[in-house]
Short mmCIF file of C-alpha atoms and ligand atoms in Angstrom, two decimals:
data_model
loop_
_atom_site.label_atom_id
_atom_site.label_comp_id
_atom_site.label_asym_id
_atom_site.label_seq_id
_atom_site.Cartn_x
_atom_site.Cartn_y
_atom_site.Cartn_z
CA UNK F 1 0.04 0.14 -0.19
CA UNK F 2 1.09 3.52 -0.85
CA UNK F 3 -0.51 6.17 1.33
CA UNK F 4 0.15 10.26 0.65
CA UNK F 5 0.25 12.54 3.73
CA UNK F 6 -2.50 14.32 1.77
CA UNK F 7 -4.15 13.31 -1.45
CA UNK F 8 -5.37 16.30 -3.36
CA UNK F 9 -5.94 14.33 -6.59
CA UNK F 10 -8.01 12.20 -4.77
CA UNK F 11 -10.26 14.81 -3.53
CA UNK F 12 -10.30 16.37 -7.04
CA UNK F 13 -11.89 13.19 -8.43
CA UNK F 14 -14.74 13.90 -6.24
CA UNK F 15 -15.81 16.95 -7.53
CA UNK F 16 -14.01 17.10 -10.77
CA UNK F 17 -17.32 17.70 -13.15
CA UNK F 18 -18.29 20.86 -11.10
CA UNK F 19 -14.61 22.05 -11.05
CA UNK F 20 -14.15 21.48 -14.82
CA UNK F 21 -17.69 23.46 -15.44
CA UNK F 22 -16.44 26.23 -12.90
CA UNK F 23 -12.99 26.72 -14.55
CA UNK F 24 -14.60 26.66 -18.09
CA UNK F 25 -17.17 29.65 -17.05
CA UNK F 26 -14.19 31.76 -16.14
CA UNK F 27 -12.07 30.65 -19.05
CA UNK F 28 -15.25 31.62 -21.47
CA UNK F 29 -16.08 34.68 -19.61
CA UNK F 30 -12.46 36.05 -19.21
CA UNK F 31 -12.73 38.29 -16.13
CA UNK F 32 -9.60 36.56 -14.84
CA UNK F 33 -8.21 39.21 -12.24
CA UNK F 34 -10.74 40.29 -9.73
CA UNK F 35 -13.77 38.83 -11.60
CA UNK F 36 -17.25 37.95 -10.42
CA UNK F 37 -16.32 34.59 -8.60
CA UNK F 38 -13.94 36.42 -6.51
CA UNK F 39 -16.73 38.74 -5.04
CA UNK F 40 -19.09 35.77 -4.85
CA UNK F 41 -16.54 33.49 -2.95
CA UNK F 42 -15.79 36.39 -0.49
CA UNK F 43 -19.57 36.65 0.47
CA UNK F 44 -19.89 32.81 0.72
CA UNK F 45 -16.73 32.60 2.62
CA UNK F 46 -17.52 35.47 5.11
CA UNK F 47 -21.03 33.71 5.63
CA UNK F 48 -19.09 30.67 6.58
CA UNK F 49 -16.82 32.23 9.21
CA UNK F 50 -19.45 34.52 10.41
CA UNK F 51 -18.03 37.71 9.67
CA UNK F 52 -19.67 40.43 8.06
CA UNK F 53 -16.36 40.49 5.90
CA UNK F 54 -13.83 38.51 3.72
CA UNK F 55 -11.53 39.71 1.35
CA UNK F 56 -9.77 37.50 -1.18
CA UNK F 57 -6.12 37.77 -1.43
CA UNK F 58 -3.09 36.21 -2.87
CA UNK F 59 -1.87 33.56 -0.21
CA UNK F 60 -2.03 33.08 3.89
CA UNK F 61 1.04 34.70 4.02
CA UNK F 62 -0.19 37.83 2.37
CA UNK F 63 -3.30 37.94 4.33
CA UNK F 64 -0.99 38.24 7.49
CA UNK F 65 0.88 41.05 6.45
CA UNK F 66 -2.27 43.08 4.92
CA UNK F 67 -3.83 42.33 8.35
CA UNK F 68 -0.73 44.00 10.03
CA UNK F 69 -0.76 46.92 7.66
CA UNK F 70 -4.60 47.31 8.05
CA UNK F 71 -3.86 47.97 11.97
CA UNK F 72 -0.80 50.31 10.89
CA UNK F 73 1.73 47.82 12.75
CA UNK F 74 5.36 48.60 11.93
CA UNK F 75 8.88 49.50 13.07
CA UNK F 76 9.39 49.99 16.48
CA UNK F 77 6.23 47.94 17.51
CA UNK F 78 6.14 44.20 18.73
CA UNK F 79 3.66 41.52 17.93
CA UNK F 80 3.53 38.41 19.86
CA UNK F 81 3.06 34.99 18.57
CA UNK F 82 4.46 31.38 19.04
CA UNK F 83 7.66 29.84 17.80
CA UNK F 84 5.67 26.79 17.19
CA UNK F 85 4.09 27.31 13.87
CA UNK F 86 4.86 27.97 9.97
CA UNK F 87 7.27 30.30 9.36
CA UNK F 88 4.92 32.67 7.25
CA UNK F 89 3.22 33.79 10.73
CA UNK F 90 6.43 35.31 11.78
CA UNK F 91 7.67 36.40 8.39
CA UNK F 92 5.02 38.55 7.92
CA UNK F 93 5.72 40.44 11.37
CA UNK F 94 9.30 41.02 10.07
CA UNK F 95 7.91 42.14 6.51
CA UNK F 96 6.00 45.16 8.03
CA UNK F 97 9.07 46.05 10.08
CA UNK F 98 7.64 44.96 13.39
CA UNK F 99 9.56 42.83 16.01
CA UNK F 100 8.19 39.36 16.65
CA UNK F 101 8.19 38.41 20.41
CA UNK F 102 7.81 34.80 21.22
CA UNK F 103 5.42 33.20 23.91
CA UNK F 104 5.68 29.40 24.44
CA UNK F 105 2.80 27.21 23.59
CA UNK F 106 0.97 25.18 26.10
CA UNK F 107 2.28 21.69 27.33
CA UNK F 108 -0.84 19.95 26.51
CA UNK F 109 -2.32 21.73 23.57
CA UNK F 110 0.85 23.09 21.55
CA UNK F 111 -1.09 26.21 21.02
CA UNK F 112 -0.31 29.62 22.61
CA UNK F 113 -0.28 29.51 26.40
CA UNK F 114 -2.15 32.64 27.74
CA UNK F 115 -0.56 31.84 31.25
CA UNK F 116 2.44 33.15 29.64
CA UNK F 117 1.26 35.99 27.66
CA UNK F 118 1.16 38.86 29.91
CA UNK F 119 4.82 38.55 30.94
CA UNK F 120 5.96 39.36 27.29
CA UNK F 121 3.80 42.28 26.74
CA UNK F 122 5.56 45.62 26.72
CA UNK F 123 4.78 49.11 26.30
CA UNK F 124 5.70 48.66 22.53
CA UNK F 125 3.46 45.54 22.15
CA UNK F 126 0.38 46.37 19.51
CA UNK F 127 -0.87 42.79 18.39
CA UNK F 128 -1.04 39.28 19.29
CA UNK F 129 -1.11 36.39 16.60
CA UNK F 130 -2.68 33.28 18.12
CA UNK F 131 -2.12 30.66 15.88
CA UNK F 132 -4.73 27.71 15.52
CA UNK F 133 -2.20 24.87 14.75
CA UNK F 134 -3.49 21.58 13.08
CA UNK F 135 -6.68 22.82 13.60
CA UNK F 136 -6.94 23.04 17.07
CA UNK F 137 -8.59 26.24 18.17
CA UNK F 138 -6.46 28.65 20.79
CA UNK F 139 -8.07 29.64 24.04
CA UNK F 140 -9.80 32.89 22.65
CA UNK F 141 -11.55 33.94 25.97
CA UNK F 142 -8.04 34.11 27.81
CA UNK F 143 -6.35 35.75 24.84
CA UNK F 144 -9.33 38.35 24.33
CA UNK F 145 -9.39 39.00 27.85
CA UNK F 146 -5.63 39.73 28.03
CA UNK F 147 -5.98 41.99 24.66
CA UNK F 148 -8.87 43.73 25.94
CA UNK F 149 -7.17 44.47 29.10
CA UNK F 150 -3.77 45.68 27.67
CA UNK F 151 -5.40 47.52 24.41
CA UNK F 152 -3.87 44.89 22.11
CA UNK F 153 -5.03 43.97 18.58
CA UNK F 154 -5.91 40.18 17.77
CA UNK F 155 -5.02 38.81 14.36
CA UNK F 156 -5.86 35.03 14.24
CA UNK F 157 -3.61 32.73 12.20
CA UNK F 158 -6.57 30.63 11.07
CA UNK F 159 -4.35 29.15 8.17
CA UNK F 160 -5.00 25.52 9.30
CA UNK F 161 -8.21 25.87 10.99
CA UNK F 162 -11.03 26.61 8.39
CA UNK F 163 -14.35 26.08 10.17
CA UNK F 164 -12.82 25.14 13.57
CA UNK F 165 -14.79 26.84 16.71
CA UNK F 166 -14.32 28.02 20.06
CA UNK F 167 -17.40 28.79 22.36
CA UNK F 168 -19.74 28.38 19.27
CA UNK F 169 -17.78 30.83 17.08
CA UNK F 170 -15.58 30.07 14.18
CA UNK F 171 -11.92 31.12 14.32
CA UNK F 172 -10.88 33.86 12.14
CA UNK F 173 -14.12 35.48 13.41
CA UNK F 174 -13.08 36.27 16.95
CA UNK F 175 -10.17 38.57 17.08
CA UNK F 176 -10.01 41.97 15.16
CA UNK F 177 -8.85 40.10 11.79
CA UNK F 178 -8.61 36.59 11.06
CA UNK F 179 -6.09 35.19 8.00
CA UNK F 180 -6.67 31.99 6.08
CA UNK F 181 -4.26 30.40 3.75
CA UNK F 182 -6.02 28.28 0.78
CA UNK F 183 -2.57 26.57 -0.10
CA UNK F 184 -3.66 23.21 -1.91
CA UNK F 185 -3.06 20.94 1.14
CA UNK F 186 -5.06 22.88 3.55
CA UNK F 187 -8.74 22.06 5.04
CA UNK F 188 -10.15 24.01 1.84
CA UNK F 189 -7.40 24.16 -0.70
CA UNK F 190 -6.85 26.07 -4.33
CA UNK F 191 -5.21 24.63 -7.02
CA UNK F 192 -2.28 27.02 -6.62
CA UNK F 193 -1.75 29.97 -4.11
CA UNK F 194 -4.58 32.04 -2.50
CA UNK F 195 -5.83 33.32 0.96
CA UNK F 196 -8.42 35.23 2.70
CA UNK F 197 -8.87 38.16 5.29
CA UNK F 198 -12.03 38.08 7.45
CA UNK F 199 -12.91 40.81 9.92
CA UNK F 200 -16.32 42.19 11.53
CA UNK F 201 -14.88 45.74 11.14
CA UNK F 202 -16.07 47.43 7.89
CA UNK F 203 -13.18 50.06 7.92
CA UNK F 204 -10.43 47.30 8.02
CA UNK F 205 -12.12 45.45 5.44
CA UNK F 206 -11.91 48.58 3.24
CA UNK F 207 -8.46 49.19 4.10
CA UNK F 208 -7.49 45.66 3.15
CA UNK F 209 -9.36 45.58 0.10
CA UNK F 210 -7.54 49.03 -1.08
CA UNK F 211 -4.17 47.47 0.04
CA UNK F 212 -4.53 44.26 -1.85
CA UNK F 213 -5.08 46.07 -5.06
CA UNK F 214 -2.46 48.89 -5.56
CA UNK F 215 -4.51 51.08 -3.02
CA UNK F 216 -6.87 52.00 -5.65
CA UNK F 217 -10.50 52.36 -5.49
CA UNK F 218 -11.17 52.87 -9.13
CA UNK F 219 -8.22 52.23 -11.31
CA UNK F 220 -6.99 55.74 -11.80
CA UNK F 221 -6.68 56.85 -8.09
CA UNK F 222 -4.06 55.45 -5.59
CA UNK F 223 -5.35 56.68 -2.03
CA UNK F 224 -2.80 54.61 -0.18
CA UNK F 225 0.13 52.47 -0.45
CA UNK F 226 -0.90 49.08 -1.76
CA UNK F 227 0.54 45.87 -3.58
CA UNK F 228 -0.79 43.30 -5.81
CA UNK F 229 -1.96 40.64 -3.50
CA UNK F 230 -5.21 39.84 -5.47
CA UNK F 231 -6.63 36.33 -5.44
CA UNK F 232 -7.27 34.86 -9.19
CA UNK F 233 -10.77 34.44 -10.37
CA UNK F 234 -10.16 30.72 -11.15
CA UNK F 235 -8.84 29.92 -7.79
CA UNK F 236 -12.06 31.65 -6.41
CA UNK F 237 -14.12 29.56 -9.05
CA UNK F 238 -12.61 26.56 -7.41
CA UNK F 239 -12.78 27.42 -3.98
CA UNK F 240 -16.58 28.26 -4.30
CA UNK F 241 -16.89 24.59 -5.42
CA UNK F 242 -15.42 23.21 -2.43
CA UNK F 243 -16.54 25.64 0.16
CA UNK F 244 -20.02 23.54 -0.34
CA UNK F 245 -18.13 20.78 0.97
CA UNK F 246 -16.06 21.78 3.60
CA UNK F 247 -18.23 21.18 6.42
CA UNK F 248 -18.43 17.59 5.41
CA UNK F 249 -15.09 17.32 4.62
CA UNK F 250 -14.26 18.66 8.11
CA UNK F 251 -16.57 16.32 9.98
CA UNK F 252 -14.44 13.47 7.56
CA UNK F 253 -11.25 14.79 8.99
CA UNK F 254 -12.82 14.36 12.69
CA UNK F 255 -14.02 10.69 11.93
CA UNK F 256 -10.31 10.01 10.65
CA UNK F 257 -8.85 11.31 13.72
CA UNK F 258 -11.32 9.53 15.92
CA UNK F 259 -10.68 6.26 13.86
CA UNK F 260 -6.94 6.90 14.26
CA UNK F 261 -7.52 7.46 18.13
CA UNK F 262 -9.42 4.43 18.50
CA UNK F 263 -7.11 2.43 16.98
CA UNK F 264 -3.66 3.77 18.64
CA UNK F 265 -5.27 4.18 22.22
CA UNK F 266 -3.54 1.14 23.55
CA UNK F 267 -0.27 1.61 21.94
CA UNK F 268 2.34 2.40 24.37
CA UNK F 269 4.98 5.17 24.16
CA UNK F 270 2.59 7.41 21.95
CA UNK F 271 1.44 10.94 22.61
CA UNK F 272 -2.14 11.25 20.99
CA UNK F 273 -3.67 14.47 19.88
CA UNK F 274 -5.20 16.17 22.96
CA UNK F 275 -9.06 16.61 22.87
CA UNK F 276 -10.35 19.90 22.78
CA UNK F 277 -12.29 20.75 25.72
CA UNK F 278 -13.55 24.16 24.94
CA UNK F 279 -14.09 24.17 21.17
CA UNK F 280 -14.09 22.06 18.42
CA UNK F 281 -11.25 21.10 16.41
CA UNK F 282 -10.94 20.46 12.53
CA UNK F 283 -7.95 18.20 12.28
CA UNK F 284 -5.99 19.88 9.61
CA UNK F 285 -3.21 17.03 10.80
CA UNK F 286 -3.46 14.15 12.91
CA UNK F 287 -0.48 14.68 14.78
CA UNK F 288 1.32 12.08 17.31
CA UNK F 289 4.17 12.56 19.53
CA UNK F 290 6.84 9.58 19.23
CA UNK F 291 10.05 8.52 20.72
CA UNK F 292 12.89 8.21 18.01
CA UNK F 293 10.72 10.02 15.41
CA UNK F 294 12.96 10.24 12.47
CA UNK F 295 13.59 6.46 12.63
CA UNK F 296 10.11 5.71 12.94
CA UNK F 297 9.42 7.97 9.83
CA UNK F 298 12.19 5.84 8.05
CA UNK F 299 10.30 2.85 9.08
CA UNK F 300 7.01 3.71 7.93
CA UNK F 301 8.24 5.20 4.72
CA UNK F 302 9.65 1.54 4.11
CA UNK F 303 5.73 0.31 4.58
CA UNK F 304 4.72 3.03 1.99
CA UNK F 305 3.34 5.57 4.38
CA UNK F 306 4.30 9.14 3.85
CA UNK F 307 4.42 11.19 7.04
CA UNK F 308 5.19 14.92 7.85
CA UNK F 309 6.92 16.66 10.73
CA UNK F 310 5.06 20.16 11.42
CA UNK F 311 7.61 21.40 12.72
CA UNK F 312 10.97 19.73 13.34
CA UNK F 313 12.54 23.42 14.33
CA UNK F 314 10.89 26.10 16.25
CA UNK F 315 11.28 29.35 14.75
CA UNK F 316 13.15 31.03 17.63
CA UNK F 317 16.00 28.64 16.32
CA UNK F 318 15.70 29.26 12.55
CA UNK F 319 18.48 30.89 10.87
CA UNK F 320 16.11 33.26 9.16
CA UNK F 321 15.34 34.76 12.91
CA UNK F 322 18.79 34.63 14.15
CA UNK F 323 18.78 38.48 14.74
CA UNK F 324 16.16 38.01 17.50
CA UNK F 325 18.95 36.63 19.53
CA UNK F 326 17.34 33.26 20.91
CA UNK F 327 18.79 30.22 21.70
CA UNK F 328 17.87 26.79 22.66
CA UNK F 329 16.30 26.23 25.98
CA UNK F 330 14.39 29.67 25.45
CA UNK F 331 10.88 28.11 24.67
CA UNK F 332 11.20 24.36 26.29
CA UNK F 333 7.58 23.28 25.36
CA UNK F 334 7.92 24.26 21.91
CA UNK F 335 11.17 22.66 21.48
CA UNK F 336 9.73 19.45 23.09
CA UNK F 337 6.81 19.16 20.82
CA UNK F 338 9.30 19.81 17.66
CA UNK F 339 11.27 17.00 18.69
CA UNK F 340 8.56 14.20 18.67
CA UNK F 341 5.86 15.50 16.57
CA UNK F 342 5.19 13.10 13.85
CA UNK F 343 1.93 13.85 11.38
CA UNK F 344 -0.02 11.01 10.02
CA UNK F 345 -1.67 10.83 6.66
CA UNK F 346 -4.91 13.25 7.32
CA UNK F 347 -7.31 13.91 4.60
CA UNK F 348 -11.16 13.47 4.31
CA UNK F 349 -10.77 10.69 1.58
CA UNK F 350 -8.56 8.71 3.61
CA UNK F 351 -10.19 5.20 4.11
CA UNK F 352 -10.77 2.92 7.16
CA UNK F 353 -8.59 0.29 5.51
CA UNK F 354 -5.68 2.87 5.00
CA UNK F 355 -6.07 4.11 8.55
CA UNK F 356 -5.96 0.58 10.18
CA UNK F 357 -2.85 -0.09 7.91
CA UNK F 358 -1.15 3.05 8.96
CA UNK F 359 -2.10 2.68 12.97
CA UNK F 360 -0.47 -1.23 12.69
CA UNK F 361 2.45 0.00 11.03
CA UNK F 362 3.20 2.67 13.69
CA UNK F 363 2.70 -0.02 16.43
CA UNK F 364 4.94 -2.39 14.71
CA UNK F 365 7.52 0.38 14.23
CA UNK F 366 7.36 1.24 17.83
CA UNK F 367 7.86 -1.88 18.80
CA UNK F 368 10.35 -2.95 16.36
CA UNK F 369 12.39 0.25 17.41
CA UNK F 370 12.41 -0.97 20.85
CA UNK F 371 9.60 1.19 22.29
CA UNK F 372 11.00 4.06 24.67
CA UNK F 373 9.24 6.39 26.94
CA UNK F 374 7.97 9.83 25.87
CA UNK F 375 7.71 12.02 28.66
CA UNK F 376 11.20 11.22 30.41
CA UNK F 377 12.75 14.25 30.03
CA UNK F 378 10.03 16.50 30.80
CA UNK F 379 10.88 20.53 30.99
CA UNK F 380 8.95 22.78 33.14
CA UNK F 381 6.08 24.87 31.66
CA UNK F 382 7.84 27.96 33.06
CA UNK F 383 4.96 28.84 35.40
C1 PLP L 401 -0.20 27.70 5.65
C2 PLP L 401 -0.08 28.63 6.68
C3 PLP L 401 0.39 30.12 6.40
C4 PLP L 401 0.84 30.67 5.06
O1 PLP L 401 -0.12 30.59 4.16
P1 PLP L 401 0.29 30.51 2.36
O2 PLP L 401 -0.94 30.45 1.79
O3 PLP L 401 1.16 29.46 2.24
O4 PLP L 401 1.13 31.77 2.43
C5 PLP L 401 0.54 30.78 7.59
N1 PLP L 401 0.21 30.23 8.68
C6 PLP L 401 0.17 28.88 8.81
C7 PLP L 401 0.03 28.65 10.28
C8 PLP L 401 -0.13 27.93 7.81
O5 PLP L 401 -0.23 26.77 8.00
#
């Protein structure tokens, strides 16, 4: 058996006729840039998120850059986020000239630890970027309470969490601005690059709309500095087809996760994904923690099973961000997760037989590698 980490073509086959029809319509109409489907997708995605506004943009990274610009965040200012995320979260902060300030993740959930948030807030802090990693919602009540009290903005990085919920609200709709990526492997993916910014604030939405299109409301006037961060009409047309299936796909992902957990529950030495007590997760990835991770990956690859590591090196230890002056040990919980995480194949179309095969190979691999305990070298949570 060969099992991919994400099989985007298998999903395409299930909606092929609708996608081809949608593409054909755009090709014949010719509104390739800022076409009808972009505006329609924006309305439909805002409705999905429960926000009054959505703006289609060129990628998730650009969505974050636009969100920071919309809040006039720049040089001399600080933005707090976690080191255990995809590089784009921090790239965006650096891109606008602000300084990324890290707060460690929670030991149980791997998302922003609100109990450590206040101690990194300074007079220069402008915003917090919580990342709903793997589709697991951050504790938004705690984060919003601190932001309100300290006068800070919240930009949610919801790039892995389309449709996840906290307290009955969809993520992205809870902070001031929510940012989404539609990179092909995300819970809803374009056939190329795309992203979106959502917000409840008309003024912020208007600014973002202007900035993604050269600061121009009408082609000839440029009322503020802008860029080309537009979403392609072809991608919007595909995303409209896919959005109709997103809820069902997220449910299928939860089913895949449930199936893995049922089969892996009794396996020794394995850290399973935490249950979400305060919200609803959407399993962008099903991530276990294992000893001897890299050997285990190799073993699984030999059984035809592709796995991933999200992410092996926390951002405070990446060369690109060396200027921030961090060293190993600065964010121990992020480092511990980074050393152990292993992403198993996760996508809505994954079949029971495949899940059983992966689970059995994982069990056999752990045994073959001599097991080993997970939590041996526990570090403190710094509290
Ligand atoms: C995918 C992702 C992004 C970036 O999105 P792109 O569309 O690839 O630019 C940002 N943040 C997180 C957490 C992501 O997973």
